[in-house]
Structure formats: C-alpha cells, structure tokens
C-alpha cells in the first residue's frame, strides 16, 4: 500500500465468511476489499479480519495506509511475498551474513558489556534451538559466516508460509538481525524486547549524549513496526 492518503470513499465496514466458507473477507459498503495489487483478499480467520476491519473503520476523512499496519502486512503477503517466495527467503537468509548481533564494539568497555549482555543470549539460543551458529567480531570489518550456518537459517525460514514470511521480513529488516526476527517468531523474546536489543547502540548513545526529536520519532516508528509484526503473527496464528 502506498503511503499517500486518499479520501475516504466508504461509510460502513463489515467482515463476513468467504463465499466458499474458507477464510474471511472485509467489505466496505458491501463490496469486498481487494489488495492494492487487485488480488483476492481472503484472510485466514475472523480475529485477523476483525483487526483489519477496525483499521479501515478507524480512518478519518482520508485513508492513511501507514496507520493500517495489519492490513499492510496481509496485503504484502499476497501481493509481494507469494509471487516472490524464493527471493524473499534468500534476502532474509542473507541477513545472517551481516547480522547486527555479530558486530560488537571494540570500545568503550561499558558498551561492549551491554552488547554482550543483550546479544550473546540470543546467539546462544539460536545455536541451541535452531542449529544456527554465527561468528562474532569486534569492529566493522566484515566477518565470514559458515555456509552451514546460513543453510541452517534458510532451513528455518523456508517452511514458513507467505503471511509468516511477511511478518518475519519486517522483524528482520527493522531490527537488522535474522536472529532477533526468528527469536520473536519462535516466542523466545517478545516484541518490546526485540526492539530494545536491536537498539542497544542507540540507547547507549542517548544515555551518554542525549536524543534529538527526529531520531526519537524514527525510533518510535521502528518500535511500532516490530509491535505490529508480532500482533499480526498473533492474529494470524490464532
């Protein structure tokens, strides 16, 4: 969905079972909603449909897609992920090559301790539970990851369906870490924890040098994206 707003063109929002009884639809003044790509928009269950209907109903004089994150994720799964699964899986697997958690500071000591405290447990979890063992370095020079580790990441991601991949894409790209994304997906950490661990460096900078309004707004937007992705998964998985 584009970010530009359009004038609201409907009055009533409703949900109803799909015609064949499989899934749910959203109706605007009696007409079924389609995706931005004009594809059939059938949702897995009623709770997900109701949540998206609430987003449509909450729109004011203009429709602002950025205020409809659940709708955006569902539409993305249909319009973008479904026809490009292999590309999406390869992209997300590739985050293992430059995962945020693998790049640690060389100084100061207190930042190094914070990174280790927040990031190492996630890498240990991934090694134990997912058989994903990523190498860690200090500094910004690239570090090579073993092919076996990247294949293990791919093996975890590949079985996911299109909607789960759409949510995982947000979790990984926003956090900068395939491990953080998978940890949320597998409920090892919650969405708030995911945001916090992805922001260790930024939080350290704020604590030491303060924050500016623009950076804080950006951080809040990132937090909202992670929270929405987790909510979407909760609704979708039932």
Short mmCIF file of C-alpha atoms in Angstrom, two decimals:
data_model
loop_
_atom_site.label_atom_id
_atom_site.label_comp_id
_atom_site.label_asym_id
_atom_site.label_seq_id
_atom_site.Cartn_x
_atom_site.Cartn_y
_atom_site.Cartn_z
CA UNK A 1 0.00 0.00 0.00
CA UNK A 2 1.30 3.43 -0.87
CA UNK A 3 1.87 5.92 1.91
CA UNK A 4 -0.04 8.74 0.16
CA UNK A 5 -3.50 9.20 1.63
CA UNK A 6 -6.72 9.13 -0.38
CA UNK A 7 -10.15 10.45 0.52
CA UNK A 8 -12.32 8.00 2.42
CA UNK A 9 -14.88 6.56 -0.01
CA UNK A 10 -16.97 4.30 2.26
CA UNK A 11 -19.19 4.55 5.31
CA UNK A 12 -19.62 1.04 6.66
CA UNK A 13 -17.04 -1.67 7.34
CA UNK A 14 -18.01 -5.30 7.93
CA UNK A 15 -16.48 -8.77 7.96
CA UNK A 16 -18.05 -11.93 6.58
CA UNK A 17 -17.06 -15.52 5.81
CA UNK A 18 -15.72 -16.06 2.29
CA UNK A 19 -18.21 -17.49 -0.19
CA UNK A 20 -16.72 -20.99 -0.08
CA UNK A 21 -16.55 -20.94 3.70
CA UNK A 22 -12.75 -20.88 3.73
CA UNK A 23 -11.45 -17.70 5.32
CA UNK A 24 -12.90 -14.26 5.89
CA UNK A 25 -13.43 -11.13 3.83
CA UNK A 26 -13.72 -7.45 4.63
CA UNK A 27 -16.49 -5.43 3.00
CA UNK A 28 -16.62 -1.66 2.54
CA UNK A 29 -20.24 -0.64 1.95
CA UNK A 30 -20.94 -4.22 0.91
CA UNK A 31 -18.06 -4.56 -1.54
CA UNK A 32 -15.21 -6.96 -0.85
CA UNK A 33 -11.80 -5.39 -0.27
CA UNK A 34 -9.01 -6.38 -2.64
CA UNK A 35 -5.29 -5.96 -2.17
CA UNK A 36 -3.52 -2.90 -3.62
CA UNK A 37 -2.41 -5.26 -6.40
CA UNK A 38 -6.10 -6.07 -7.08
CA UNK A 39 -5.72 -9.65 -5.82
CA UNK A 40 -8.40 -11.54 -3.93
CA UNK A 41 -8.15 -10.57 -0.24
CA UNK A 42 -9.20 -13.57 1.83
CA UNK A 43 -7.98 -13.78 5.42
CA UNK A 44 -7.25 -16.89 7.43
CA UNK A 45 -9.53 -16.28 10.39
CA UNK A 46 -12.07 -13.94 11.92
CA UNK A 47 -9.79 -12.27 14.51
CA UNK A 48 -7.40 -11.17 11.76
CA UNK A 49 -10.28 -9.93 9.62
CA UNK A 50 -11.79 -8.03 12.54
CA UNK A 51 -8.46 -6.36 13.34
CA UNK A 52 -8.05 -5.19 9.75
CA UNK A 53 -11.69 -4.09 9.59
CA UNK A 54 -11.05 -1.98 12.70
CA UNK A 55 -8.15 -0.28 10.90
CA UNK A 56 -10.43 0.58 7.97
CA UNK A 57 -13.15 1.78 10.32
CA UNK A 58 -10.73 3.99 12.27
CA UNK A 59 -9.80 6.04 9.19
CA UNK A 60 -10.94 9.63 9.16
CA UNK A 61 -11.64 11.85 6.19
CA UNK A 62 -8.59 10.44 4.43
CA UNK A 63 -7.21 6.89 4.35
CA UNK A 64 -3.64 6.81 5.63
CA UNK A 65 -2.06 3.42 4.89
CA UNK A 66 0.73 3.92 7.44
CA UNK A 67 -1.93 3.76 10.17
CA UNK A 68 -3.06 0.34 8.91
CA UNK A 69 -0.06 -1.94 9.62
CA UNK A 70 -2.03 -5.19 9.87
CA UNK A 71 -3.71 -4.53 6.53
CA UNK A 72 -0.32 -3.70 5.01
CA UNK A 73 1.26 -6.93 6.22
CA UNK A 74 -1.63 -9.08 4.99
CA UNK A 75 -1.59 -7.38 1.59
CA UNK A 76 2.18 -7.68 1.37
CA UNK A 77 1.94 -11.42 1.95
CA UNK A 78 -0.41 -11.77 -1.00
CA UNK A 79 0.95 -9.18 -3.43
CA UNK A 80 4.68 -9.33 -2.80
CA UNK A 81 5.69 -12.44 -0.88
CA UNK A 82 3.55 -15.09 -2.60
CA UNK A 83 4.88 -14.43 -6.12
CA UNK A 84 8.47 -13.93 -4.91
CA UNK A 85 8.97 -16.52 -2.16
CA UNK A 86 12.42 -17.63 -3.26
CA UNK A 87 13.68 -14.04 -3.46
CA UNK A 88 12.26 -13.16 -0.03
CA UNK A 89 13.74 -16.28 1.58
CA UNK A 90 17.14 -15.55 0.03
CA UNK A 91 17.01 -11.93 1.20
CA UNK A 92 16.16 -12.84 4.77
CA UNK A 93 18.73 -15.63 4.88
CA UNK A 94 21.30 -13.14 3.67
CA UNK A 95 20.89 -11.10 6.83
CA UNK A 96 22.83 -13.85 8.56
CA UNK A 97 25.94 -12.65 6.73
CA UNK A 98 25.86 -9.24 8.44
CA UNK A 99 23.67 -9.82 11.47
CA UNK A 100 23.63 -6.93 13.94
CA UNK A 101 24.38 -9.27 16.85
CA UNK A 102 27.66 -10.38 15.30
CA UNK A 103 29.27 -6.94 15.13
CA UNK A 104 30.47 -5.76 18.52
CA UNK A 105 32.20 -2.57 19.59
CA UNK A 106 35.94 -2.51 20.25
CA UNK A 107 35.46 0.15 22.93
CA UNK A 108 34.29 1.55 25.33
CA UNK A 109 34.10 -1.28 27.83
CA UNK A 110 30.62 -0.45 29.11
CA UNK A 111 29.13 -0.59 25.60
CA UNK A 112 30.92 -3.87 24.94
CA UNK A 113 29.41 -5.28 28.14
CA UNK A 114 25.91 -4.12 27.17
CA UNK A 115 26.19 -5.70 23.74
CA UNK A 116 27.39 -8.99 25.17
CA UNK A 117 24.71 -8.99 27.86
CA UNK A 118 21.85 -8.40 25.42
CA UNK A 119 23.09 -10.09 22.26
CA UNK A 120 25.01 -13.19 23.30
CA UNK A 121 21.99 -14.97 24.86
CA UNK A 122 20.18 -14.67 21.53
CA UNK A 123 23.11 -16.15 19.61
CA UNK A 124 23.36 -18.95 22.20
CA UNK A 125 19.63 -19.64 21.82
CA UNK A 126 19.92 -19.76 18.03
CA UNK A 127 22.81 -22.22 18.28
CA UNK A 128 20.97 -24.49 20.71
CA UNK A 129 17.42 -24.31 19.35
CA UNK A 130 17.89 -23.62 15.64
CA UNK A 131 21.35 -25.10 14.98
CA UNK A 132 22.43 -21.66 13.72
CA UNK A 133 25.94 -20.79 14.86
CA UNK A 134 27.10 -17.35 13.75
CA UNK A 135 30.61 -15.96 14.20
CA UNK A 136 31.16 -12.74 16.16
CA UNK A 137 33.69 -9.98 15.54
CA UNK A 138 34.69 -6.72 17.20
CA UNK A 139 34.76 -3.76 14.85
CA UNK A 140 33.18 -3.05 11.49
CA UNK A 141 35.29 -5.20 9.18
CA UNK A 142 33.13 -7.93 7.60
CA UNK A 143 33.37 -11.41 9.06
CA UNK A 144 32.65 -14.54 7.05
CA UNK A 145 29.88 -16.86 8.20
CA UNK A 146 29.98 -20.59 7.64
CA UNK A 147 27.86 -21.94 4.80
CA UNK A 148 26.37 -24.43 7.25
CA UNK A 149 25.10 -21.60 9.45
CA UNK A 150 23.45 -19.82 6.54
CA UNK A 151 21.90 -23.07 5.33
CA UNK A 152 20.55 -23.62 8.82
CA UNK A 153 18.97 -20.14 8.72
CA UNK A 154 17.41 -20.95 5.37
CA UNK A 155 16.09 -24.27 6.70
CA UNK A 156 14.28 -22.43 9.50
CA UNK A 157 12.80 -19.79 7.20
CA UNK A 158 11.84 -21.91 4.18
CA UNK A 159 8.86 -23.77 5.73
CA UNK A 160 7.11 -20.55 6.75
CA UNK A 161 4.00 -19.58 4.82
CA UNK A 162 3.59 -16.28 2.97
CA UNK A 163 1.99 -14.40 5.88
CA UNK A 164 4.62 -15.55 8.36
CA UNK A 165 7.33 -14.53 5.90
CA UNK A 166 5.78 -11.07 5.55
CA UNK A 167 5.88 -10.55 9.31
CA UNK A 168 9.37 -12.02 9.61
CA UNK A 169 10.57 -9.69 6.86
CA UNK A 170 9.52 -6.70 8.94
CA UNK A 171 11.06 -8.10 12.11
CA UNK A 172 14.40 -8.80 10.43
CA UNK A 173 14.73 -5.68 8.29
CA UNK A 174 13.69 -3.34 11.11
CA UNK A 175 15.95 -4.95 13.72
CA UNK A 176 18.85 -5.64 11.35
CA UNK A 177 19.06 -9.18 12.67
CA UNK A 178 17.77 -12.50 11.39
CA UNK A 179 18.32 -13.92 14.87
CA UNK A 180 16.17 -11.25 16.54
CA UNK A 181 13.45 -11.85 13.96
CA UNK A 182 13.46 -15.61 14.47
CA UNK A 183 13.56 -15.17 18.25
CA UNK A 184 10.33 -13.17 18.07
CA UNK A 185 8.76 -15.64 15.65
CA UNK A 186 9.57 -18.53 18.00
CA UNK A 187 8.48 -16.53 21.06
CA UNK A 188 11.87 -16.62 22.72
CA UNK A 189 11.56 -12.86 23.18
CA UNK A 190 8.59 -10.52 22.84
CA UNK A 191 8.30 -7.55 20.50
CA UNK A 192 9.36 -4.98 23.11
CA UNK A 193 12.46 -6.99 23.96
CA UNK A 194 13.23 -7.31 20.26
CA UNK A 195 13.15 -3.56 19.82
CA UNK A 196 15.27 -2.96 22.92
CA UNK A 197 18.01 -5.43 21.93
CA UNK A 198 18.10 -4.00 18.40
CA UNK A 199 18.63 -0.55 19.87
CA UNK A 200 21.48 -1.24 22.29
CA UNK A 201 23.89 1.06 20.45
CA UNK A 202 21.28 3.81 20.03
CA UNK A 203 20.21 3.62 23.67
CA UNK A 204 23.83 3.84 24.75
CA UNK A 205 24.30 6.96 22.62
CA UNK A 206 21.14 8.55 24.04
CA UNK A 207 22.21 7.82 27.61
CA UNK A 208 25.58 9.44 27.01
CA UNK A 209 24.86 12.25 24.56
CA UNK A 210 21.11 12.75 24.59
CA UNK A 211 18.47 12.35 21.88
CA UNK A 212 17.02 14.62 19.25
CA UNK A 213 13.38 14.74 18.24
CA UNK A 214 13.89 13.40 14.72
CA UNK A 215 15.85 10.37 15.94
CA UNK A 216 13.25 9.67 18.62
CA UNK A 217 10.45 9.78 16.07
CA UNK A 218 12.35 7.32 13.89
CA UNK A 219 12.92 5.01 16.86
CA UNK A 220 9.23 5.11 17.75
CA UNK A 221 8.28 4.23 14.19
CA UNK A 222 10.64 1.26 14.23
CA UNK A 223 9.21 0.12 17.56
CA UNK A 224 5.68 0.33 16.18
CA UNK A 225 6.64 -1.76 13.15
CA UNK A 226 8.03 -4.53 15.35
CA UNK A 227 5.00 -4.45 17.64
CA UNK A 228 2.66 -4.61 14.63
CA UNK A 229 4.51 -7.58 13.13
CA UNK A 230 4.17 -9.52 16.39
CA UNK A 231 0.49 -8.61 16.68
CA UNK A 232 -0.05 -9.70 13.09
CA UNK A 233 1.54 -13.08 13.85
CA UNK A 234 -0.62 -13.49 16.96
CA UNK A 235 -3.78 -12.76 14.99
CA UNK A 236 -2.78 -14.88 12.01
CA UNK A 237 -1.63 -17.91 14.01
CA UNK A 238 -4.65 -17.70 16.28
#
